[in-house]
Amino acid sequence: MAQVSLKKLVKRYGALEVVHGIDLEVKDREFVALVGPSGCGKSTTLRMIAGLEPISGGSLEIGNTVVNDLPPRDRNISMVFQSYALYPHMTVRENMGFSLKIGKRPQAEIDRRVNEASAILGLEALMERRPAHLSGGQRQRVAMGRAIVRQPEVFLFDEPLSNLDAKLRTQMRTEIKKLHAKVPTTVIYVTHDQIEAMTLADRIVIMRDGHIEQVGTPDEVFKRPATRFVAGFIGSPPMNIEEATVKAGTLVFASGDSLPVPEQFRARVKDGDRVAFGLRPDDIFPTGHGLSAGDASAVYEIALPVSITEPLGNETLVFIEFAGREWVSRMLNPRGLKAGEQLAMSFDLSQAHLFSVQTGKSLTI
Ligand SMILES: Nc1ncnc2c1ncn2[C@@H]1O[C@H](COP(=O)(O)OP(=O)(O)OP(=O)(O)O)[C@@H](O)[C@H]1O
Ligand SMILES: [Mg+2]
């Protein structure tokens, strides 16, 4: 069993605290992604788990053992870095077997484990090549192979795909997912790419400034973001968010435009409250061109001018002007639109989010 528990984990560099006492329970064989903007503490947290950074406070358990003071090699983990860090003078086979050789495993066992890993990753034909003669995706696979042969209880990944071009990144993402299905192991995966996190992880941890903002399944963090920050971070294109003041059952924006307070929030707000109103692009659509709205009575219709469009083939992103800003909407079964055209728009308010301007917290939860 290799669950990983972070208990009030703190990291300080001198007087500067960069991870502020985070709590996280990763279950055995769970795939957890850490996401968040640059500098929020993802790599630092992962490196503390790996044993590459001393822990300044709190405790870290792998299995049921406190490992704060154990060196990396005794933690039963394997880490895959963005840079792959392959040995250039060694063949793929030697790279993959190196840690076992250092660990003085018998040659027959090394061969067996390396062959198993190469079969899982489809590397058989490349085993005698050196890294310089491999593509980026192949190097990435070797780096994973090197991690697999060690049969760790926990895999740690730090942005393993960010050196690859977009197409290869998507392919490798699928391979990592298949790999986790074949070799079910606890995985902690750092990325700043929220789509990677959404597609790979059982649960996502959204970090910000050394804190955890929310932990949840991809569905939870998408549908029920706990904070305004999470709402803006998860989802592409991002959620439309605009501040408003509650007044007599309406949300009044700074421009003077208004929307009705969505039904589900009526009892949670009062006149004078400052809220941030959020609606995803999927939930604003040219009338007749959206996913079917469950409850038609929650749909607010308003004619608005189109500013620009981004046709994507099967759908078009339509930017419309409202409340002094551009709102992104999604048009299914698109037809041609002209800039400046007035368009009947549907706002599905049953899907709306409200956040307190003061605390950033969702008023839903
Ligand atoms: N050796 C160090 N000394 C001082 N501060 C550091 C050191 N390493 C990292 N930091 C700081 O710690 C914070 C967290 O850094 P970290 O590398 O964990 O961010 P990250 O979330 O991985 O970001 P990125 O997405 O850019 O990789 C940053 O503010 C960074 O400047
Ligand atoms: Mg990092």
mmCIF file with all atom_site columns, N, CA, C and O and ligand atoms in Angstrom, residues 37-44 47 82 158-159 190-192, ligand 2:
data_model
loop_
_atom_site.group_PDB
_atom_site.id
_atom_site.type_symbol
_atom_site.label_atom_id
_atom_site.label_alt_id
_atom_site.label_comp_id
_atom_site.label_asym_id
_atom_site.label_entity_id
_atom_site.label_seq_id
_atom_site.pdbx_PDB_ins_code
_atom_site.Cartn_x
_atom_site.Cartn_y
_atom_site.Cartn_z
_atom_site.occupancy
_atom_site.B_iso_or_equiv
_atom_site.pdbx_formal_charge
_atom_site.auth_seq_id
_atom_site.auth_comp_id
_atom_site.auth_asym_id
_atom_site.auth_atom_id
_atom_site.pdbx_PDB_model_num
ATOM   1  N  N  . PRO A 1 37  ? -0.749 28.144 -11.194 1.00 0.00 ? 37  PRO A N  1
ATOM   2  C  CA . PRO A 1 37  ? 0.107  29.029 -11.976 1.00 0.00 ? 37  PRO A CA 1
ATOM   3  C  C  . PRO A 1 37  ? 1.577  28.900 -11.605 1.00 0.00 ? 37  PRO A C  1
ATOM   4  O  O  . PRO A 1 37  ? 1.920  28.332 -10.556 1.00 0.00 ? 37  PRO A O  1
ATOM   5  N  N  . SER A 1 38  ? 2.426  29.437 -12.446 1.00 0.00 ? 38  SER A N  1
ATOM   6  C  CA . SER A 1 38  ? 3.859  29.392 -12.223 1.00 0.00 ? 38  SER A CA 1
ATOM   7  C  C  . SER A 1 38  ? 4.211  29.992 -10.856 1.00 0.00 ? 38  SER A C  1
ATOM   8  O  O  . SER A 1 38  ? 3.677  31.026 -10.484 1.00 0.00 ? 38  SER A O  1
ATOM   9  N  N  . GLY A 1 39  ? 5.056  29.282 -10.125 1.00 0.00 ? 39  GLY A N  1
ATOM   10 C  CA . GLY A 1 39  ? 5.529  29.808 -8.845  1.00 0.00 ? 39  GLY A CA 1
ATOM   11 C  C  . GLY A 1 39  ? 4.623  29.486 -7.663  1.00 0.00 ? 39  GLY A C  1
ATOM   12 O  O  . GLY A 1 39  ? 4.906  29.904 -6.537  1.00 0.00 ? 39  GLY A O  1
ATOM   13 N  N  . CYS A 1 40  ? 3.557  28.696 -7.870  1.00 0.00 ? 40  CYS A N  1
ATOM   14 C  CA . CYS A 1 40  ? 2.607  28.457 -6.770  1.00 0.00 ? 40  CYS A CA 1
ATOM   15 C  C  . CYS A 1 40  ? 3.097  27.372 -5.813  1.00 0.00 ? 40  CYS A C  1
ATOM   16 O  O  . CYS A 1 40  ? 2.500  27.151 -4.761  1.00 0.00 ? 40  CYS A O  1
ATOM   17 N  N  . GLY A 1 41  ? 4.178  26.665 -6.177  1.00 0.00 ? 41  GLY A N  1
ATOM   18 C  CA . GLY A 1 41  ? 4.745  25.687 -5.242  1.00 0.00 ? 41  GLY A CA 1
ATOM   19 C  C  . GLY A 1 41  ? 4.554  24.229 -5.629  1.00 0.00 ? 41  GLY A C  1
ATOM   20 O  O  . GLY A 1 41  ? 4.790  23.335 -4.809  1.00 0.00 ? 41  GLY A O  1
ATOM   21 N  N  . LYS A 1 42  ? 4.196  23.965 -6.882  1.00 0.00 ? 42  LYS A N  1
ATOM   22 C  CA . LYS A 1 42  ? 3.963  22.581 -7.314  1.00 0.00 ? 42  LYS A CA 1
ATOM   23 C  C  . LYS A 1 42  ? 5.249  21.760 -7.264  1.00 0.00 ? 42  LYS A C  1
ATOM   24 O  O  . LYS A 1 42  ? 5.293  20.692 -6.654  1.00 0.00 ? 42  LYS A O  1
ATOM   25 N  N  . SER A 1 43  ? 6.290  22.270 -7.928  1.00 0.00 ? 43  SER A N  1
ATOM   26 C  CA . SER A 1 43  ? 7.546  21.508 -7.983  1.00 0.00 ? 43  SER A CA 1
ATOM   27 C  C  . SER A 1 43  ? 8.149  21.371 -6.597  1.00 0.00 ? 43  SER A C  1
ATOM   28 O  O  . SER A 1 43  ? 8.676  20.309 -6.242  1.00 0.00 ? 43  SER A O  1
ATOM   29 N  N  . THR A 1 44  ? 8.068  22.424 -5.814  1.00 0.00 ? 44  THR A N  1
ATOM   30 C  CA . THR A 1 44  ? 8.628  22.370 -4.461  1.00 0.00 ? 44  THR A CA 1
ATOM   31 C  C  . THR A 1 44  ? 7.933  21.270 -3.659  1.00 0.00 ? 44  THR A C  1
ATOM   32 O  O  . THR A 1 44  ? 8.587  20.497 -2.955  1.00 0.00 ? 44  THR A O  1
ATOM   33 N  N  . ARG A 1 47  ? 9.064  17.915 -4.949  1.00 0.00 ? 47  ARG A N  1
ATOM   34 C  CA . ARG A 1 47  ? 10.457 17.633 -4.587  1.00 0.00 ? 47  ARG A CA 1
ATOM   35 C  C  . ARG A 1 47  ? 10.589 17.301 -3.098  1.00 0.00 ? 47  ARG A C  1
ATOM   36 O  O  . ARG A 1 47  ? 11.466 16.531 -2.713  1.00 0.00 ? 47  ARG A O  1
ATOM   37 N  N  . GLN A 1 82  ? 10.802 16.961 -16.393 1.00 0.00 ? 82  GLN A N  1
ATOM   38 C  CA . GLN A 1 82  ? 10.573 17.626 -17.671 1.00 0.00 ? 82  GLN A CA 1
ATOM   39 C  C  . GLN A 1 82  ? 11.750 17.416 -18.622 1.00 0.00 ? 82  GLN A C  1
ATOM   40 O  O  . GLN A 1 82  ? 11.599 17.244 -19.810 1.00 0.00 ? 82  GLN A O  1
ATOM   41 N  N  . ASP A 1 158 ? 7.067  15.617 -12.913 1.00 0.00 ? 158 ASP A N  1
ATOM   42 C  CA . ASP A 1 158 ? 7.074  17.087 -12.921 1.00 0.00 ? 158 ASP A CA 1
ATOM   43 C  C  . ASP A 1 158 ? 7.049  17.576 -14.367 1.00 0.00 ? 158 ASP A C  1
ATOM   44 O  O  . ASP A 1 158 ? 8.070  17.563 -15.043 1.00 0.00 ? 158 ASP A O  1
ATOM   45 N  N  . GLU A 1 159 ? 5.889  17.980 -14.836 1.00 0.00 ? 159 GLU A N  1
ATOM   46 C  CA . GLU A 1 159 ? 5.697  18.508 -16.188 1.00 0.00 ? 159 GLU A CA 1
ATOM   47 C  C  . GLU A 1 159 ? 6.392  17.644 -17.227 1.00 0.00 ? 159 GLU A C  1
ATOM   48 O  O  . GLU A 1 159 ? 7.196  18.148 -18.023 1.00 0.00 ? 159 GLU A O  1
ATOM   49 N  N  . VAL A 1 190 ? 2.617  16.731 -11.643 1.00 0.00 ? 190 VAL A N  1
ATOM   50 C  CA . VAL A 1 190 ? 2.582  18.198 -11.659 1.00 0.00 ? 190 VAL A CA 1
ATOM   51 C  C  . VAL A 1 190 ? 2.460  18.695 -13.097 1.00 0.00 ? 190 VAL A C  1
ATOM   52 O  O  . VAL A 1 190 ? 3.173  18.225 -13.987 1.00 0.00 ? 190 VAL A O  1
ATOM   53 N  N  . THR A 1 191 ? 1.554  19.616 -13.303 1.00 0.00 ? 191 THR A N  1
ATOM   54 C  CA . THR A 1 191 ? 1.438  20.242 -14.616 1.00 0.00 ? 191 THR A CA 1
ATOM   55 C  C  . THR A 1 191 ? 0.850  21.632 -14.430 1.00 0.00 ? 191 THR A C  1
ATOM   56 O  O  . THR A 1 191 ? 0.156  21.885 -13.455 1.00 0.00 ? 191 THR A O  1
ATOM   57 N  N  . HIS A 1 192 ? 1.149  22.551 -15.377 1.00 0.00 ? 192 HIS A N  1
ATOM   58 C  CA . HIS A 1 192 ? 0.402  23.809 -15.301 1.00 0.00 ? 192 HIS A CA 1
ATOM   59 C  C  . HIS A 1 192 ? -0.710 23.792 -16.341 1.00 0.00 ? 192 HIS A C  1
ATOM   60 O  O  . HIS A 1 192 ? -1.435 24.753 -16.505 1.00 0.00 ? 192 HIS A O  1
HETATM 61 MG MG . MG  B 2 .   ? 7.626  23.707 -11.397 1.00 0.00 ? 2   MG  B MG 1
#
